[in-house]
Amino acid sequence: AQKITQTQPGMFVQEKEAVTLDCTYDTSDPSYGLFWYKQPSSGEMIFLIYQGSYDQQNATEGRYSLNFQKARKSANLVISASQLGDSAMYFCAMREGGNDYKLSFGAGTTVTVRA
Amino acid sequence: NAGVTQTPKFRILKIGQSMTLQCAQDMNHNYMYWYRQDPGMGLKLIYYSVGAGITDKGEVPNGYNVSRSTTEDFPLRLELAAPSQTSVYFCASSYSGQGGHEQYFGPGTRLTVT
């Protein structure tokens, strides 16, 4: 079964508007972490934001915020005030507890910011 | 700090050839990982290591081998290359597997097997 599901293959957003990227996850482990990475067309993977399963508050990093709904097992990324440089592929990933420390990635969502 | 470095950046292999993808990190991270990314897809874990001398299989290990003789280096070996191994390969490292310690990724190696 898929551990991370990203249902939006591609999205368009107008410059300066906000965009929400959906991510749902599947785990029975009470301890886990959720990550979002950005992959621009140049190919590198850039870490954006992290949310731990026991964190009481939603994570924020500059223009990025994570809408964490634990009961619904969703961890949506919100990008506010979109910029042209935000055009990229965005991946949601999960690390479950235990000693493996491995990341399971979703299929990604392509975001295109229009001027 | 150079971070995570990978060589080569690009490579074309013929079916049946072998090669080693190099990965090095200078952040003194214990944890290192190899992923592959097929076109339009997310990353899948091939192998990982939690320290020098310790390696373990990930989700898609068939056709690959790894070694970890030092903290810094984590080479990935492809034996008898097949077209199904055409992919972009990413090496990553992290300080710890706990908490919010993110994985730092190298720039990737684009491999084509024909």
Tab-separated table of C-alpha atoms in Angstrom:
chain	number	residue	atom	x	y	z
A	1	ALA	CA	0.000	0.000	0.000
A	2	GLN	CA	1.125	3.523	-0.724
A	3	LYS	CA	2.458	5.232	2.355
A	4	ILE	CA	2.309	8.722	0.872
A	5	THR	CA	-0.346	9.871	-1.566
A	6	GLN	CA	-0.210	13.105	-3.522
A	7	THR	CA	-3.322	13.283	-5.681
A	8	GLN	CA	-2.560	16.463	-7.624
A	9	PRO	CA	-0.149	15.756	-10.465
A	10	GLY	CA	-0.024	19.399	-11.544
A	11	MET	CA	-1.272	22.785	-10.404
A	12	PHE	CA	-1.261	26.323	-11.725
A	13	VAL	CA	-1.197	29.323	-9.434
A	14	GLN	CA	-1.136	33.040	-10.091
A	15	GLU	CA	1.849	34.973	-8.814
A	16	LYS	CA	1.284	36.393	-5.301
A	17	GLU	CA	-1.547	33.965	-4.571
A	18	ALA	CA	-1.445	31.059	-2.131
A	19	VAL	CA	-1.484	27.416	-3.166
A	20	THR	CA	-2.181	24.261	-1.157
A	21	LEU	CA	-0.570	20.963	-2.053
A	22	ASP	CA	-2.293	17.873	-0.719
A	23	CYS	CA	-0.548	14.995	1.017
A	24	THR	CA	-2.107	12.073	2.838
A	25	TYR	CA	-0.158	9.349	4.567
A	26	ASP	CA	-0.676	5.887	5.923
A	27	THR	CA	1.052	4.560	9.003
A	28	SER	CA	0.187	2.722	12.174
A	29	ASP	CA	3.310	3.979	13.910
A	30	PRO	CA	2.507	6.642	16.552
A	31	SER	CA	5.915	8.260	16.010
A	32	TYR	CA	6.622	9.627	12.562
A	33	GLY	CA	7.787	12.719	10.755
A	34	LEU	CA	6.560	14.408	7.619
A	35	PHE	CA	8.783	16.348	5.240
A	36	TRP	CA	8.267	18.463	2.168
A	37	TYR	CA	10.954	18.816	-0.475
A	38	LYS	CA	11.121	21.043	-3.550
A	39	GLN	CA	12.709	19.876	-6.790
A	40	PRO	CA	13.226	22.665	-9.330
A	41	SER	CA	13.875	21.892	-12.978
A	42	SER	CA	17.608	21.832	-12.220
A	43	GLY	CA	16.965	18.592	-10.345
A	44	GLU	CA	18.282	19.106	-6.837
A	45	MET	CA	16.176	18.244	-3.801
A	46	ILE	CA	15.638	21.143	-1.397
A	47	PHE	CA	14.247	20.600	2.096
A	48	LEU	CA	11.360	22.940	2.925
A	49	ILE	CA	9.601	22.014	6.147
A	50	TYR	CA	9.174	19.301	8.772
A	51	GLN	CA	6.292	18.244	11.029
A	52	GLY	CA	6.646	15.695	13.806
A	53	SER	CA	3.698	13.518	14.779
A	54	TYR	CA	3.809	14.774	18.361
A	55	ASP	CA	4.178	18.435	17.465
A	56	GLN	CA	1.266	20.396	18.864
A	57	GLN	CA	1.480	23.245	16.409
A	58	ASN	CA	1.588	23.344	12.650
A	59	ALA	CA	5.071	23.916	11.276
A	60	THR	CA	5.920	27.149	9.488
A	61	GLU	CA	9.054	28.231	7.612
A	62	GLY	CA	8.828	31.623	5.974
A	63	ARG	CA	6.224	31.400	3.195
A	64	TYR	CA	5.746	27.680	3.777
A	65	SER	CA	3.331	26.269	6.304
A	66	LEU	CA	2.137	22.772	6.929
A	67	ASN	CA	-1.541	22.115	7.609
A	68	PHE	CA	-1.251	19.010	9.780
A	69	GLN	CA	-4.497	17.146	10.450
A	70	LYS	CA	-3.469	14.071	12.356
A	71	ALA	CA	-6.869	12.397	12.586
A	72	ARG	CA	-7.303	12.688	8.830
A	73	LYS	CA	-3.667	11.684	8.235
A	74	SER	CA	-3.042	14.673	6.047
A	75	ALA	CA	-0.088	17.058	5.883
A	76	ASN	CA	-0.832	19.660	3.266
A	77	LEU	CA	1.777	22.226	2.261
A	78	VAL	CA	0.644	25.820	1.888
A	79	ILE	CA	2.812	28.216	-0.087
A	80	SER	CA	1.767	31.809	0.456
A	81	ALA	CA	2.458	34.755	-1.866
A	82	SER	CA	3.668	32.524	-4.707
A	83	GLN	CA	6.693	33.638	-6.684
A	84	LEU	CA	7.867	32.613	-10.133
A	85	GLY	CA	10.760	30.788	-8.484
A	86	ASP	CA	8.288	28.515	-6.716
A	87	SER	CA	7.622	26.707	-9.997
A	88	ALA	CA	8.903	23.204	-9.286
A	89	MET	CA	7.967	19.681	-8.323
A	90	TYR	CA	7.040	19.255	-4.655
A	91	PHE	CA	7.367	15.990	-2.786
A	92	CYS	CA	5.816	14.925	0.477
A	93	ALA	CA	7.764	12.300	2.424
A	94	MET	CA	7.349	10.384	5.666
A	95	ARG	CA	9.786	8.865	8.097
A	96	GLU	CA	8.333	6.316	10.482
A	97	GLY	CA	9.662	5.518	13.922
A	98	GLY	CA	12.143	2.812	14.705
A	99	ASN	CA	15.721	2.620	13.636
A	100	ASP	CA	15.331	2.701	9.884
A	101	TYR	CA	15.121	6.455	9.424
A	102	LYS	CA	14.107	5.899	5.832
A	103	LEU	CA	11.977	8.324	3.865
A	104	SER	CA	8.987	7.191	1.818
A	105	PHE	CA	8.139	9.671	-0.933
A	106	GLY	CA	4.935	10.524	-2.721
A	107	ALA	CA	4.762	10.845	-6.500
A	108	GLY	CA	4.991	14.614	-6.345
A	109	THR	CA	2.974	17.630	-7.487
A	110	THR	CA	4.185	19.984	-10.182
A	111	VAL	CA	3.462	23.641	-9.438
A	112	THR	CA	3.589	26.258	-12.169
A	113	VAL	CA	3.404	29.891	-11.106
A	114	ARG	CA	1.963	32.248	-13.713
A	115	ALA	CA	2.935	35.926	-13.919
B	1	ASN	CA	31.286	22.519	3.347
B	2	ALA	CA	30.697	20.906	-0.030
B	3	GLY	CA	27.738	18.985	1.432
B	4	VAL	CA	26.885	15.834	-0.518
B	5	THR	CA	28.774	15.340	-3.750
B	6	GLN	CA	28.102	12.781	-6.463
B	7	THR	CA	30.080	11.713	-9.487
B	8	PRO	CA	29.563	11.394	-12.360
B	9	LYS	CA	26.735	13.790	-13.232
B	10	PHE	CA	25.787	11.866	-16.366
B	11	ARG	CA	26.621	8.420	-17.693
B	12	ILE	CA	25.537	6.218	-20.556
B	13	LEU	CA	26.054	2.485	-20.099
B	14	LYS	CA	25.563	-0.399	-22.445
B	15	ILE	CA	23.481	-3.344	-21.279
B	16	GLY	CA	25.602	-5.697	-19.212
B	17	GLN	CA	28.245	-3.129	-18.256
B	18	SER	CA	29.011	-2.297	-14.643
B	19	MET	CA	29.808	0.962	-12.913
B	20	THR	CA	30.136	2.600	-9.530
B	21	LEU	CA	28.328	5.798	-8.597
B	22	GLN	CA	30.358	7.758	-6.106
B	23	CYS	CA	28.896	9.650	-3.161
B	24	ALA	CA	30.727	11.584	-0.477
B	25	GLN	CA	29.665	13.921	2.316
B	26	ASP	CA	31.751	16.198	4.494
B	27	MET	CA	29.183	16.878	7.232
B	28	ASN	CA	30.198	13.923	9.426
B	29	HIS	CA	26.741	12.410	9.016
B	30	ASN	CA	26.311	8.822	10.132
B	31	TYR	CA	23.276	8.111	7.977
B	32	MET	CA	23.549	7.831	4.215
B	33	TYR	CA	21.056	6.755	1.569
B	34	TRP	CA	20.755	5.944	-2.114
B	35	TYR	CA	17.531	6.686	-4.001
B	36	ARG	CA	16.462	6.370	-7.582
B	37	GLN	CA	13.949	8.627	-9.288
B	38	ASP	CA	12.236	7.413	-12.426
B	39	PRO	CA	10.702	10.005	-14.785
B	40	GLY	CA	7.687	11.759	-13.257
B	41	MET	CA	7.903	9.721	-10.069
B	42	GLY	CA	8.946	10.100	-6.482
B	43	LEU	CA	12.160	8.743	-5.023
B	44	LYS	CA	12.543	5.111	-4.066
B	45	LEU	CA	15.128	3.920	-1.552
B	46	ILE	CA	17.721	1.488	-2.875
B	47	TYR	CA	20.110	1.046	0.058
B	48	TYR	CA	20.963	2.882	3.227
B	49	SER	CA	23.627	2.915	5.912
B	50	VAL	CA	23.446	3.956	9.555
B	51	GLY	CA	27.204	4.058	9.977
B	52	ALA	CA	30.525	2.836	8.635
B	53	GLY	CA	30.433	-0.902	8.075
B	54	ILE	CA	26.621	-1.131	8.275
B	55	THR	CA	24.372	-1.260	5.241
B	56	ASP	CA	20.850	-2.471	4.605
B	57	LYS	CA	18.429	-2.908	1.738
B	58	GLY	CA	15.724	-0.431	0.921
B	59	GLU	CA	12.663	-0.799	-1.253
B	60	VAL	CA	14.369	-1.559	-4.606
B	61	PRO	CA	17.810	-3.137	-3.976
B	62	ASN	CA	17.910	-5.705	-6.798
B	63	GLY	CA	20.758	-5.130	-9.235
B	64	TYR	CA	22.729	-2.906	-6.859
B	65	ASN	CA	25.341	-3.234	-4.166
B	66	VAL	CA	26.805	-0.804	-1.667
B	67	SER	CA	29.648	-0.571	0.790
B	68	ARG	CA	30.423	1.858	3.601
B	69	SER	CA	34.031	1.622	4.659
B	70	THR	CA	34.242	5.228	5.891
B	71	THR	CA	31.805	7.743	7.334
B	72	GLU	CA	32.308	10.014	4.327
B	73	ASP	CA	31.832	7.675	1.363
B	74	PHE	CA	28.920	5.530	0.234
B	75	PRO	CA	29.444	4.181	-3.302
B	76	LEU	CA	26.671	2.414	-5.224
B	77	ARG	CA	27.669	-0.402	-7.544
B	78	LEU	CA	25.597	-1.450	-10.564
B	79	GLU	CA	26.404	-4.904	-11.855
B	80	LEU	CA	25.193	-6.046	-15.276
B	81	ALA	CA	23.313	-2.874	-16.138
B	82	ALA	CA	19.787	-3.256	-17.527
B	83	PRO	CA	17.506	-0.717	-19.277
B	84	SER	CA	15.257	-0.793	-16.188
B	85	GLN	CA	18.085	0.890	-14.271
B	86	THR	CA	17.814	4.020	-16.414
B	87	SER	CA	17.036	6.626	-13.802
B	88	VAL	CA	18.348	9.558	-11.812
B	89	TYR	CA	20.230	8.444	-8.726
B	90	PHE	CA	20.383	10.575	-5.615
B	91	CYS	CA	22.629	10.108	-2.642
B	92	ALA	CA	21.591	11.690	0.658
B	93	SER	CA	22.879	11.969	4.191
B	94	SER	CA	21.497	12.990	7.560
B	95	TYR	CA	22.911	13.709	10.998
B	96	SER	CA	20.358	11.543	12.701
B	97	GLY	CA	17.273	9.551	11.950
B	98	GLN	CA	15.337	11.206	14.727
B	99	GLY	CA	13.373	14.382	15.035
B	100	GLY	CA	13.446	16.941	12.308
B	101	HIS	CA	16.865	16.099	10.958
B	102	GLU	CA	16.312	16.340	7.261
B	103	GLN	CA	18.205	14.443	4.633
B	104	TYR	CA	20.619	16.471	2.536
B	105	PHE	CA	20.704	15.428	-1.082
B	106	GLY	CA	23.457	15.410	-3.654
B	107	PRO	CA	22.885	16.843	-7.142
B	108	GLY	CA	22.093	13.437	-8.662
B	109	THR	CA	23.557	11.212	-11.365
B	110	ARG	CA	21.556	10.762	-14.552
B	111	LEU	CA	22.145	7.236	-15.856
B	112	THR	CA	20.983	5.866	-19.189
B	113	VAL	CA	21.334	2.177	-20.025
B	114	THR	CA	20.974	1.320	-23.730
